[in-house]
Each structure stands twice: as C-alpha cells, then as structure tokens.
XYZ file of C-alpha atoms in Angstrom:
724
model
C 137.137 132.189 112.220
C 133.349 132.893 111.029
C 133.990 130.669 107.984
C 135.560 127.707 110.015
C 132.598 128.278 112.676
C 130.251 128.015 109.554
C 131.816 124.895 108.149
C 131.737 123.036 111.446
C 128.033 124.013 111.741
C 127.523 122.767 108.261
C 129.443 119.573 108.893
C 127.035 119.072 112.212
C 123.863 119.954 110.442
C 124.494 117.120 107.864
C 125.838 114.869 110.500
C 122.602 115.176 112.237
C 120.388 115.056 109.203
C 121.977 111.904 108.347
C 121.366 110.278 111.839
C 117.841 111.457 111.583
C 117.266 110.036 108.073
C 119.315 106.595 109.227
C 116.624 105.868 111.906
C 114.388 103.176 110.793
C 110.538 104.529 110.114
C 108.205 103.235 112.517
C 104.894 101.525 112.500
C 105.640 100.043 109.336
C 104.823 96.700 107.709
C 107.245 94.044 106.989
C 107.460 90.819 105.066
C 109.595 88.999 107.839
C 108.601 87.471 111.127
C 109.863 85.645 114.002
C 108.967 82.227 114.826
C 105.201 81.676 115.740
C 104.652 81.649 119.466
C 101.601 80.683 120.904
C 99.291 83.857 122.090
C 99.532 84.388 125.593
C 96.269 85.422 127.510
C 97.432 86.167 131.069
C 99.213 83.202 132.246
C 97.649 81.059 129.625
C 97.572 80.003 126.010
C 94.718 81.123 123.710
C 93.197 78.061 122.194
C 89.463 78.392 121.733
C 88.863 74.314 120.879
C 87.555 74.843 117.184
C 88.045 76.789 114.201
C 89.161 80.122 115.067
C 89.427 83.368 112.956
C 91.347 86.393 114.105
C 91.066 90.281 114.089
C 93.153 93.064 115.757
C 90.763 96.130 116.370
C 89.804 98.554 118.759
C 86.483 96.998 120.236
C 86.074 99.470 122.863
C 87.386 102.385 121.085
C 89.770 103.152 124.111
C 92.734 103.722 122.008
C 94.176 100.328 122.624
C 94.060 97.161 120.138
C 92.040 94.343 121.130
C 91.708 90.994 119.907
C 88.473 89.517 118.362
C 87.650 85.832 117.359
C 85.028 83.823 115.910
C 85.012 80.190 116.751
C 83.510 77.140 114.670
C 80.289 77.140 116.869
C 78.926 80.648 115.613
C 80.654 82.533 118.852
C 82.358 85.970 119.059
C 84.933 86.985 121.757
C 86.859 89.875 122.511
C 90.118 89.888 124.374
C 90.859 93.413 125.331
C 94.354 95.044 125.072
C 95.925 96.667 128.180
C 99.029 98.491 127.441
C 102.254 97.628 129.458
C 106.227 98.257 129.259
C 106.235 95.415 127.096
C 103.302 96.639 124.493
C 99.782 95.134 124.696
C 98.789 92.308 126.535
C 95.519 90.780 125.949
C 92.995 90.230 128.957
C 90.626 87.309 129.643
C 87.815 87.204 127.172
C 84.295 88.763 127.062
C 81.647 87.676 125.034
C 80.513 89.668 121.847
C 76.694 90.015 121.860
C 73.963 91.820 119.656
C 71.004 92.533 122.052
C 70.412 88.839 123.259
C 71.975 87.302 120.395
C 75.365 85.283 121.588
C 75.614 82.903 118.771
C 75.548 82.952 115.175
C 74.829 79.709 113.416
C 76.702 76.799 114.370
C 79.883 76.781 112.169
C 83.196 78.612 111.113
C 82.410 82.558 111.946
C 84.301 85.929 111.410
C 83.833 89.295 112.660
C 84.862 92.933 111.689
C 83.975 96.147 112.922
C 83.282 99.230 110.737
C 81.042 102.161 110.378
C 78.725 100.958 107.595
C 75.302 101.637 108.544
C 75.256 105.293 109.243
C 76.638 105.322 112.763
C 79.572 107.290 114.024
C 80.888 104.416 116.193
C 81.732 100.789 114.453
C 79.258 98.430 113.569
C 79.380 94.707 114.228
C 79.456 92.469 110.990
C 79.732 88.817 111.268
C 80.192 86.415 108.349
C 78.667 82.943 109.443
C 76.255 79.914 108.665
C 74.658 79.687 105.478
C 76.735 81.896 103.594
C 75.316 85.120 105.677
C 76.664 88.277 106.532
C 75.046 90.083 109.471
C 75.643 93.741 109.976
C 74.410 95.071 113.608
C 74.176 98.569 113.872
C 76.107 100.014 116.933
C 73.665 101.830 119.572
C 75.962 103.274 121.796
C 79.121 102.889 123.778
C 79.042 102.343 127.385
C 82.467 100.695 128.480
C 81.947 98.387 125.791
C 79.849 98.430 122.526
C 76.189 97.931 122.469
C 74.764 96.347 119.235
C 71.448 95.892 117.976
C 69.736 92.572 118.010
C 68.210 93.660 114.654
C 70.616 93.027 111.783
C 70.770 93.876 107.972
C 71.422 90.600 106.412
C 73.097 89.951 103.071
C 73.882 86.355 101.223
C 77.274 85.797 99.604
C 79.161 82.912 97.757
C 78.924 79.441 98.827
C 81.327 78.151 101.600
C 82.462 81.685 102.501
C 81.459 81.053 106.414
C 83.858 83.377 108.520
C 86.247 84.238 105.539
C 85.635 87.849 104.958
C 86.531 91.583 104.940
C 85.122 94.855 104.473
C 86.680 97.956 103.044
C 86.241 100.531 100.329
C 87.715 99.018 97.575
C 86.533 101.087 94.670
C 86.965 104.550 96.326
C 83.543 105.324 96.453
C 83.219 106.095 99.956
C 81.298 102.993 100.929
C 82.356 99.786 102.415
C 82.247 96.941 100.269
C 82.597 93.382 100.912
C 85.356 91.005 99.948
C 84.842 87.246 100.670
C 86.902 84.193 100.581
C 85.557 80.803 100.619
C 86.775 77.193 101.021
C 86.729 76.651 97.549
C 89.495 79.158 97.454
C 87.596 81.900 95.236
C 87.807 85.312 96.380
C 84.785 87.766 95.526
C 83.961 91.389 95.646
C 80.464 92.709 96.508
C 80.713 96.423 95.974
C 78.025 98.384 97.991
C 75.745 99.995 95.997
C 73.627 101.509 98.712
C 74.452 104.827 100.905
C 76.631 105.223 104.154
C 73.674 104.729 106.304
C 72.034 101.981 104.240
C 74.406 99.474 102.756
C 73.486 97.168 99.816
C 75.234 94.501 98.054
C 74.517 93.365 94.752
C 75.674 90.216 92.808
C 79.271 89.375 93.418
C 82.251 89.627 90.841
C 85.519 87.934 90.895
C 87.988 90.025 92.795
C 90.952 90.241 90.518
C 90.541 86.587 89.181
C 92.222 85.398 92.291
C 91.342 82.082 93.244
C 93.538 79.745 95.396
C 93.267 75.918 95.820
C 91.382 76.269 99.320
C 90.551 78.385 102.236
C 91.059 81.778 100.962
C 91.065 84.458 103.878
C 91.079 88.149 102.679
C 92.367 90.968 104.436
C 92.265 94.481 103.069
C 94.620 96.801 104.341
C 97.142 99.517 103.128
C 99.975 97.266 103.338
C 102.940 99.306 101.989
C 101.536 102.408 103.326
C 101.235 104.140 100.027
C 97.379 105.422 100.683
C 96.030 102.618 98.536
C 94.502 99.384 99.918
C 96.182 96.061 99.184
C 95.130 92.370 99.446
C 96.698 90.287 102.219
C 95.430 86.339 101.246
C 95.938 83.676 104.129
C 95.941 80.447 102.121
C 94.929 76.921 103.079
C 98.500 75.491 103.173
C 99.583 77.713 105.842
C 101.190 80.619 104.002
C 100.503 84.114 103.772
C 100.508 86.160 100.448
C 100.378 89.992 99.490
C 99.203 91.296 96.513
C 100.410 95.188 96.217
C 97.799 97.669 94.552
C 99.659 99.472 91.799
C 96.405 101.005 90.384
C 94.547 104.190 91.292
C 92.210 104.552 94.089
C 89.034 104.130 91.966
C 90.616 101.575 89.576
C 92.922 99.198 91.311
C 95.388 96.943 89.958
C 96.957 94.049 91.923
C 100.568 92.917 91.421
C 101.499 88.838 91.554
C 101.650 88.027 95.212
C 104.841 87.876 97.276
C 104.779 85.462 99.997
C 105.785 86.665 103.846
C 108.822 85.242 105.202
C 110.116 83.522 108.279
C 112.864 85.861 109.637
C 115.257 83.699 111.518
C 115.489 80.680 108.632
C 114.325 82.124 105.638
C 111.661 80.730 103.435
C 108.249 81.325 103.181
C 106.216 81.804 106.483
C 104.255 78.720 106.919
C 101.774 77.782 109.786
C 100.048 74.789 108.347
C 102.079 72.411 111.083
C 101.007 74.586 113.688
C 97.216 75.494 113.109
C 96.348 73.159 110.482
C 94.187 74.712 107.489
C 92.939 78.191 107.115
C 95.568 80.852 108.023
C 93.782 84.201 109.173
C 96.109 86.901 109.202
C 95.933 90.019 111.251
C 98.236 92.709 111.775
C 99.303 95.210 114.544
C 102.419 96.484 116.447
C 101.799 94.622 119.598
C 105.206 94.998 121.324
C 105.526 98.493 120.705
C 109.069 98.250 118.677
C 107.627 99.970 115.485
C 107.263 97.159 113.389
C 103.812 95.424 113.227
C 103.441 91.902 114.336
C 101.280 89.135 112.688
C 98.513 87.288 114.575
C 96.923 84.273 112.822
C 94.196 81.606 113.895
C 93.478 78.283 111.964
C 91.462 75.206 111.563
C 92.444 73.569 115.278
C 91.193 76.544 117.111
C 95.162 77.890 118.552
C 96.059 81.292 118.065
C 99.766 82.363 117.325
C 101.784 85.361 117.438
C 104.805 86.591 115.095
C 106.959 89.317 115.952
C 107.776 91.423 112.931
C 111.256 92.052 112.289
C 112.462 95.092 110.507
C 115.178 95.670 107.664
C 117.567 97.279 110.356
C 117.791 94.168 112.757
C 118.322 92.120 109.673
C 121.396 94.287 108.228
C 122.840 94.282 111.861
C 122.471 90.534 112.196
C 123.881 90.040 108.667
C 126.773 92.493 109.833
C 127.452 90.383 113.014
C 127.467 87.152 111.227
C 130.135 88.489 108.771
C 132.362 89.829 111.628
C 132.090 86.559 113.448
C 133.031 84.727 110.388
C 135.873 87.118 108.983
C 137.737 84.205 107.007
C 135.954 80.839 107.060
C 132.371 81.238 106.565
C 132.253 79.460 103.146
C 133.533 76.430 105.144
C 131.212 76.705 108.143
C 128.032 77.378 105.694
C 129.004 73.891 104.422
C 128.728 72.037 107.940
C 126.265 74.534 109.889
C 123.050 74.188 108.387
C 121.295 76.541 111.077
C 123.940 78.905 110.001
C 123.637 78.660 106.559
C 119.360 79.237 106.841
C 120.303 82.181 109.002
C 122.779 83.683 106.331
C 120.538 83.021 103.438
C 117.617 84.118 105.416
C 118.887 87.359 106.014
C 119.549 88.174 102.426
C 116.143 86.909 101.624
C 114.577 89.186 104.052
C 116.116 92.293 103.223
C 115.508 91.341 99.429
C 111.761 90.749 100.419
C 111.640 94.424 102.466
C 113.372 96.259 99.714
C 111.148 94.983 96.964
C 108.030 95.166 98.682
C 107.825 99.101 98.594
C 107.766 99.064 102.512
C 111.103 100.952 102.976
C 111.100 104.745 102.538
C 113.529 106.008 99.813
C 116.095 108.150 101.853
C 116.264 104.973 104.367
C 116.585 102.571 101.492
C 119.787 104.417 100.367
C 121.648 103.960 103.657
C 120.497 100.569 103.592
C 121.914 99.848 100.392
C 124.952 102.095 100.916
C 125.712 99.603 104.158
C 125.345 96.457 101.851
C 127.632 97.969 99.492
C 130.098 98.369 101.987
C 129.907 94.996 103.190
C 130.728 93.655 99.443
C 133.639 95.944 99.338
C 134.824 94.806 103.205
C 134.364 91.093 102.384
C 135.550 90.762 98.660
C 136.851 86.982 99.416
C 132.989 86.371 100.060
C 131.063 88.611 97.256
C 133.234 89.280 94.349
C 133.236 86.978 91.265
C 135.408 84.117 91.499
C 135.634 80.042 91.041
C 134.632 78.743 94.495
C 136.083 75.253 95.516
C 132.676 73.264 95.548
C 133.681 70.578 97.872
C 135.032 72.864 100.523
C 132.636 75.819 99.972
C 129.512 74.542 97.977
C 127.302 77.106 98.979
C 129.296 80.197 98.413
C 128.495 80.761 94.823
C 124.802 81.193 95.738
C 125.632 83.165 98.760
C 127.708 85.723 96.735
C 124.961 85.739 93.884
C 122.254 86.284 96.532
C 123.810 89.516 97.511
C 124.395 90.697 93.941
C 120.731 90.156 93.435
C 119.473 92.026 96.668
C 121.700 95.007 95.186
C 120.485 94.564 91.757
C 116.337 94.502 92.512
C 116.915 97.069 95.346
C 116.365 100.038 92.767
C 114.540 100.122 89.684
C 116.707 98.497 86.878
C 119.088 101.517 85.361
C 122.334 101.492 83.505
C 123.944 103.265 86.597
C 122.799 100.548 89.119
C 123.888 97.675 86.754
C 127.685 99.381 86.263
C 128.013 100.104 90.195
C 127.181 96.417 90.825
C 129.572 95.222 88.248
C 132.258 97.402 89.738
C 131.592 96.438 92.989
C 131.411 92.428 92.659
C 134.109 92.596 90.080
C 132.194 91.503 86.825
C 134.561 91.330 83.720
C 134.472 90.361 80.453
C 131.124 88.307 79.072
C 129.792 88.461 82.669
C 129.861 92.360 82.686
C 128.583 92.743 79.259
C 125.491 90.699 80.166
C 125.075 92.463 83.112
C 125.636 96.381 82.120
C 124.173 95.907 78.781
C 121.251 93.477 79.260
C 120.609 93.551 83.102
C 121.368 90.010 83.524
C 123.291 88.193 86.103
C 124.943 84.943 85.025
C 125.434 82.751 87.672
C 127.632 79.778 86.565
C 130.713 79.956 89.399
C 132.699 81.340 86.822
C 132.612 78.262 84.764
C 131.636 79.217 81.351
C 134.783 79.985 78.727
C 134.941 83.588 77.403
C 133.790 82.293 74.265
C 130.532 81.049 75.868
C 129.817 84.441 77.594
C 130.542 86.373 74.522
C 128.195 84.272 72.343
C 125.402 84.337 74.912
C 125.805 88.340 75.076
C 125.434 88.633 71.308
C 122.495 86.391 71.321
C 120.752 88.077 74.235
C 121.190 91.474 72.692
C 119.873 90.480 69.280
C 116.557 89.858 70.791
C 114.482 92.751 71.281
C 114.717 93.356 75.073
C 111.164 94.682 75.736
C 109.997 91.313 75.030
C 111.491 88.929 77.488
C 112.025 89.292 81.204
C 114.814 87.502 82.651
C 117.352 88.501 85.569
C 119.078 86.060 86.493
C 120.437 82.681 84.419
C 122.009 79.919 86.343
C 124.024 76.842 85.246
C 123.093 74.391 87.998
C 125.291 71.361 86.847
C 128.046 73.893 87.448
C 126.876 74.942 90.771
C 127.182 71.840 92.295
C 125.368 69.884 95.095
C 125.006 72.829 97.427
C 122.976 74.794 95.280
C 120.472 72.081 94.823
C 119.995 72.487 98.587
C 120.500 76.311 98.976
C 119.697 77.904 95.698
C 118.944 81.834 95.007
C 115.817 83.833 94.498
C 115.305 86.575 91.890
C 112.339 88.287 90.349
C 112.812 86.187 87.096
C 115.237 83.834 85.984
C 115.959 80.670 83.913
C 118.417 77.569 84.302
C 120.470 76.169 81.466
C 122.396 73.312 80.505
C 125.975 72.539 81.491
C 127.367 71.872 78.463
C 130.241 73.196 76.324
C 129.799 74.933 72.988
C 130.158 72.910 69.931
C 127.378 69.883 70.364
C 125.276 69.950 67.337
C 121.334 69.362 67.445
C 118.645 69.243 64.450
C 115.754 71.405 65.560
C 113.784 70.360 62.625
C 111.331 67.377 61.998
C 112.276 64.898 59.406
C 109.725 66.584 56.947
C 111.302 69.665 56.830
C 113.023 70.920 53.419
C 116.465 70.371 55.321
C 117.981 69.845 58.262
C 118.614 72.851 60.765
C 121.731 72.191 62.711
C 122.347 74.618 65.506
C 124.689 74.154 68.911
C 122.722 72.645 71.816
C 124.077 75.183 74.643
C 122.991 78.218 72.704
C 119.492 76.901 71.519
C 118.835 75.858 75.327
C 119.463 79.276 76.365
C 116.947 80.716 73.624
C 114.449 78.197 74.266
C 114.633 79.086 78.417
C 114.612 82.679 77.643
C 111.614 82.463 75.281
C 109.754 80.707 78.454
C 109.834 84.521 79.734
C 108.482 86.039 76.758
C 104.921 85.607 75.769
C 103.776 83.766 78.786
C 105.099 86.161 81.175
C 106.026 89.864 80.049
C 103.976 89.097 76.834
C 100.685 88.644 78.764
C 100.977 92.466 79.516
C 102.671 93.460 75.928
C 100.596 91.387 73.800
C 97.496 89.907 75.609
C 95.614 88.942 72.412
C 98.787 86.717 71.504
C 98.865 85.058 74.622
C 95.042 84.010 73.809
C 96.027 83.153 70.203
C 98.360 80.836 71.441
C 95.604 78.676 73.214
C 93.567 79.371 70.138
C 96.133 77.834 67.687
C 96.276 74.849 70.242
C 92.473 74.239 69.623
C 92.454 74.869 65.942
C 95.798 72.430 65.734
C 93.803 69.833 67.731
C 90.969 69.661 65.208
C 87.207 69.828 65.324
C 86.173 67.555 68.051
C 88.968 69.012 70.794
C 86.731 72.232 72.063
C 88.684 74.856 74.231
C 86.645 77.203 76.601
C 85.355 80.398 75.273
C 88.412 82.016 76.791
C 91.103 79.694 74.952
C 93.532 80.310 77.704
C 91.503 78.219 80.061
C 92.230 75.423 78.193
C 90.140 72.400 76.840
C 86.543 71.981 78.038
C 86.629 68.378 79.017
C 82.766 68.001 79.135
C 82.077 69.054 75.636
C 85.436 67.378 74.368
C 84.682 63.907 76.060
C 80.761 64.115 74.746
C 82.474 64.935 70.904
C 84.741 61.822 71.389
C 82.112 59.661 72.858
C 79.472 60.728 69.931
C 82.324 60.080 66.843
C 82.875 56.710 68.383
C 86.513 57.663 69.274
C 86.305 56.860 72.836
C 84.037 54.149 74.621
C 82.898 56.453 77.350
C 84.730 54.614 80.316
C 87.055 56.833 82.463
C 89.803 54.043 82.707
C 90.342 54.389 78.915
C 89.891 58.416 78.509
C 93.953 59.197 78.843
C 95.001 56.565 76.427
C 92.296 57.523 73.898
C 92.996 61.159 74.316
C 96.964 60.845 73.781
C 96.585 58.346 70.970
C 94.210 60.203 68.951
C 96.296 63.300 69.159
C 99.679 61.421 68.011
C 97.731 59.799 65.165
C 97.348 61.467 61.793
C 96.745 63.997 60.871
C 97.848 65.370 64.250
C 101.280 64.099 63.890
C 102.405 67.243 61.886
C 99.931 69.465 63.916
C 102.707 71.410 65.973
C 106.326 72.352 64.107
C 107.998 70.817 66.732
C 106.741 67.802 68.722
C 103.416 66.348 69.976
C 100.157 68.584 70.243
C 99.265 66.236 72.812
C 102.192 67.634 74.601
C 101.762 70.934 74.145
C 98.222 71.099 75.185
C 98.990 69.203 78.243
C 102.021 71.410 78.962
C 100.911 74.813 77.396
C 103.848 76.522 78.895
C 105.817 74.787 76.415
C 104.135 75.775 73.362
C 105.930 79.101 72.867
C 109.109 78.163 74.080
C 109.711 75.237 71.891
C 108.750 77.586 68.682
C 112.241 79.646 69.837
C 114.164 76.323 68.963
C 113.335 76.364 65.610
C 113.184 80.209 65.158
C 116.487 81.142 66.722
C 118.141 78.059 64.666
C 116.886 79.200 61.447
C 114.245 81.336 60.890
C 113.813 81.085 57.238
C 113.821 77.441 57.334
C 110.950 77.669 59.784
C 109.163 79.756 57.626
C 109.861 77.230 54.619
C 108.426 74.371 56.956
C 105.342 76.441 57.765
C 104.593 77.048 54.133
C 105.599 73.382 52.852
C 103.060 71.623 55.646
C 100.573 74.207 54.395
C 100.797 72.893 50.987
C 100.328 69.327 52.158
C 97.406 69.873 54.165
C 98.811 70.708 57.540
C 97.762 74.262 58.022
C 98.869 74.853 61.938
C 102.628 75.410 61.709
C 102.478 78.297 59.666
C 100.163 80.087 62.143
C 102.701 79.026 64.907
C 105.545 80.533 62.798
C 103.490 83.747 62.495
C 102.961 83.553 66.230
C 106.619 84.042 67.100
C 107.377 86.366 64.299
C 104.356 88.783 65.536
C 105.617 88.688 69.029
C 109.305 89.348 68.468
C 108.206 92.023 65.767
C 106.962 94.159 68.498
C 103.744 95.214 66.043
C 106.537 96.595 63.610
C 106.847 96.084 59.970
C 110.015 94.388 60.063
C 111.228 91.598 62.352
C 114.702 89.766 62.336
C 115.376 86.426 61.259
C 118.168 84.140 62.560
C 120.408 81.578 61.733
C 122.671 80.114 64.716
C 124.978 77.270 63.794
C 127.234 74.733 65.755
C 129.531 76.879 67.934
C 126.756 79.646 68.206
C 128.183 81.432 65.365
C 124.972 83.890 64.834
C 123.754 85.624 61.527
C 120.663 88.156 61.924
C 118.999 90.167 59.007
C 115.852 92.293 59.114
C 113.026 91.069 57.344
C 110.159 93.339 55.720
C 106.541 92.678 56.851
C 103.257 94.174 55.783
C 100.062 94.393 57.936
C 96.260 94.820 57.410
C 94.185 97.176 59.441
C 93.529 94.712 62.280
C 97.705 94.538 62.730
C 98.062 91.056 61.412
C 100.976 90.022 59.048
C 99.751 89.673 55.326
C 103.224 89.926 53.892
C 106.676 88.241 54.766
C 109.363 89.114 52.512
C 112.736 87.964 52.916
C 115.848 87.036 50.576
C 114.654 83.578 49.770
C 110.702 83.883 50.247
C 108.048 86.224 49.557
C 104.707 85.237 51.163
C 101.174 86.904 51.091
C 98.495 85.430 53.647
C 95.002 86.065 54.271
C 92.905 85.380 57.348
C 89.702 83.881 58.572
C 89.304 85.372 62.055
C 92.899 84.728 63.775
C 94.248 81.832 61.833
C 95.471 81.976 57.979
C 92.914 81.038 55.527
C 94.920 81.513 52.379
C 98.476 81.386 51.604
C 100.237 82.557 48.454
C 104.181 82.391 47.614
C 104.827 84.930 45.083
C 107.814 85.001 42.710
C 111.164 86.993 43.975
C-alpha cells in the first residue's frame, strides 16, 4: 500500500506540475494584436486634433499606468489611469507643465519621463521644435509631479521633432538619447555626463537603421531577456521589432520582425487609421497578462490594440479544426474570412514562437499540442497531392503548419526527423528535410528523379554557405498559392519544369558550350541568392564588399562607386565624369539612355561572365546568383572563360570566377568543381588551391588547368597559365 500511495502521489505531483507549467506566463509581450479600436477617455474617444505621440508611463507615481501625449502644437497632456474590473481606464486629461511653461514650440512634440538629472523621481524630457531636447528636473511630487521651468537643452538631428526615446543603451548606467526623424534615420547620442548632469555629444548612426520616413523609436526589453531591444514605428503604419542578441555593453540587433494582426493575419498596419507616423507604446491595460499596444499618428487619433497570447491562438486553431473536421479545404476556398483566420492563427503562432517571447517549458507544451493536431487531422497536414480546383489553399495551409513546427526550435536532426515522420515525408522530400533542413513545397508534383537530383545537388553545396529553409514551386501550387502563400525564415521559388530541358549557360565567346538542365540550374541560381547576399554577409563580409568592388572595376574608370562599395554608384561623381569626358550632354532627360548605352558598348560587353554589367549594377542582388549558373553548370569551363577573356584584355571575368570559388571554398585550400548536364547528372571533384598571407587564392590546380595569380589590391593583376 505504501508503494501504491507513493506512485499515486508521484502521479499527482507530476500532474500538478504539468498544470503549473501549462499556465501561460503573464505580463509578457506578444507579436499579435486585435483590430485597432479608438481609445476611449470616459465616454469620449481620444482625438487631439493634430499630430500626436503616445507614451504609457506612471506619471503621478501611484502605481497605475497613465497615458501621456504630445501634440502638433507643442502641448503635453496626461490622461491619468484608474484601475477597474476591466483593467485601466483613462480619465480626462490634465496639462503637463514645467513651472509656467505650458508649451514647447509649435510643432510635433514627444515626451518621456526618466530620472536623468540626478533626481529620485522621473524628470520631464521633451523633444520639440528646432530639433531640441529639453530636460526639466523633477522638483517634488505633490499629487502630480512638479517640474522646474529651467531646463537642460540639447540639439539633435534634423527633423527629429517628437520622435525619440531615452534608455541606457550601452549599459554604462547613464540614460542615452535615441532619436528618430522624418527622414527615417535613427541616431544614438551616448550620455557622456554623469547621473546628476547629463551631457550628449555628437550623434552616431543607431545600428545603421534608416527607414524611408518617420522613424519612431521605442527602447524596451521586448523579449524580457534582460537586454534592451528596439521597437520602431514606421511611416507606412507598420511596427518593427529588432531584438538585441548582443551583450549589455555591446548590443547587436537582429533583422526586424513586423507585428501582426491576430484576427486576419498579415502585418499590423495603422496607416489607414492614423495616417503616417506610427507611435507605439505597450502596457497591459485590460489585465489579461498580455501587453496591449497604443499608437497615435499624424491625424491626432489614438488607437488601442489588445494583445493576444499564444494560448488564445492555439485554442482558436483547435476550435477551428474541430468545427471543420472534414471539409476545411473546400471552405477555405469559398470563405475568405475563414481563410484569413486560419492562416492568421498559424502565422501568429509562428511569430510568437520565433520571437523568443514564449518560455521554453511553455513552448514545449504548445509544440506538443500542435503536433497532436497534425496527428489528429492527417487529412489536412500530412504530405499529399491536393485537388487544386476544390482545395486550392490546402498545400499552403499544410506547409505553414510544417514551417511553424520546424521553426519552433533551433534546427536539429532530431527536430527534422520528428517532423518528417509526423507529416509523412518520404523519398526525396524526406531526404531534403532530414539531411539538409529544407522543406520542399510543390503539392507533391515533382518526380522521384527530380527530388533525388535536387537532394544530390544541394548536398554537394557546402551547407554552411547557403541559408534556405523552404523551396516552393508556385507553378505547381496553383492560383490559391498566389492569393495565400506561406511565410518562412528563408525561402526560394523555382520553375515548374520537368527534367531534361537544355540550356547553354555560357556566352558565345566561351571556349565551348556549357549545356545544363534548366530546372536544376534554376535551383542552383535561386539557392545562390541565399549565399553571399544573406548568410555570406556575416560569414564573409569582405567578399560581400568585394562583389561591389568588382562591379565598380568592371564598369571602368569613369564609373565611381562610394568608398564603401556596397553603397553602390556615387551618381554625383559619375555624372560629373561622364560630362567631363563628353559621354553625357548633361541633360537629366538623356541620362538613363546614356548610362545604359555606355555600359552595353565595347569594351563592357564582356565585363561580366554572364550578361550586362549595366544590369548587374542596377540589380546587384543578381550579380552573385548569376555566377552560380556557370559555376554549377561547368566550373572548369567558367575558369577557362575567365582565362580566355583575360588574355583578350577583358580582366573582370576571372575575378568574378574567383569570387564564387573563394566563397564556396570556405577559406580552405580546396574547392569543389561541378559539371551538371541535361537531366541533372552531376559530377563533382575537389580542386587544389593555394593562398597568400592575405588569404587570396594564388593557385588553382585542376586536372585540366594550373593557374597562378597575383593581385593589386583586391583584383587580379597578373595571371599565368602553367604547364600541367
């Protein structure tokens, strides 16, 4: 009996433990929000009549969040919060003043409270007319804070107006200024003073972030990991989150993720409601444990969006599937609202799981529930060929569930294998997922030979140098996929073609034709888009810059790029050069034609191994990917073409060959040479390399060629073909 009691107690203990763990965390951020509603103030709706900024802060330090606003005439107001059963309700406003000062200029104004000037209580910090920041020290609290009329003044970037925040960005214990602007630039002003006397020197670019217009920074610990992140309101009505993956003293921001609508999916966008200039701030206003979003904007209206946690999304998805146990695919075709909700729920859970906002123990339970849904509804979520006439959205719906599960954890073989078993991946689909971490989405249309050849080619590409999670074939996914696609961290799309269609990937002056398979070389080209220009910017930043330096070199002496080559052409200098040399007549109306004709004439017709140098300068994202067409068709032939052109006085092509070879070599003293024929038959062999002390390739030794190279700067200055 004692053993039985112990076992029963153990079961009860773990049962209770699971219940505790399963409770959704409270007071957390979210990526998803309900539709925007005008913010009520008593029985009225808040509208200040002019450009309005919004902040959620405890103005009177009574423990309840208040709403602070700045308007387009330099005035500040506080709407005091009052707790109720429904959460926080805001009361009619009171003016915020500093001594007798009731107005800060006459344009767009922002406000923050922070103890920046040596006080125990928060000081009043105002961004306003003439790019001024005014700090009014708090004198004391008497029901409401009393601020000194005398202020500490600083000047910041042009067109800042009310777009700013304060935070200790570099972890030195002092509040810094982070400003946005109408022009979209975000600038950091580190505090070089003391806790009693702030001082801000010259501003510096804030992680090179610049949006088109109206950047509104908010600095908060969005994912609650103890490090400050950036939330950016953007002109077009969207709100971006940049998470900090660096250290407290050395912040490093990720690429942005956009907040989402919870009800309909897609990016949250307020532009149709508040005009330009989204001004986000966050607090749990309805007391449900999930933060809510408030934003003002250009037209003076203020909107509230209730935050939605992942538990709500999961419950709604379960209810949706239970309500549609058999005919969901048909209903998604005819019911646009249902379709938006279904995809929106998956997208919102994907965003939440990817954001770092869901604690690990709770994440495991959410993923387990999602896996159970896949098992319970195999007719919706297992790999199969769908009838695109009756159920055009099911290939994308199933694929989106696979992607949510795939991205829920860091990539691992265990996670890949688990998903493959659960969703019924077989053959080449299974091999691509398990061996390479790639989900191939094609409505099960590709032949077994195609998936086998694809897997072999991808496996022969060094996995560390490319970053692709999904491969789609839109031509096989039908019209439904055009209306409602999928979202993944990284992905490419390829042509809907059979194997066996030939293509010559080389120009007429190549030593011989290089015939390959269109379907397979399209795959190589698209994968190459996610090499140097994506993951390569971190792996080999010097080669990313070199790509642009080579474009500059290939375009001749009269075309001038910026000092940082990746910034592209310096149009002012280039136009002046063309005018001086008599190439251009100086009329704006003739520039584009002159520019194109110049770069498509001799000697520039052979300035790139594959196509027009004009095209690649205008579309630099294609410059590296197109090298893959030749390299994966016939690497040896690409090398020979570079040598032949060098000997004929066209020196760019060999440098372009070296760019892709060096990148694929991963700094090693060998690299793979490829030859891929019609039908995708692939031959691969290792080639020996030697390098100089700077890591540049000085020798290439293949079975057909021995090539020695010397450099001037980053481009080849001498080339010698040695006897084999």
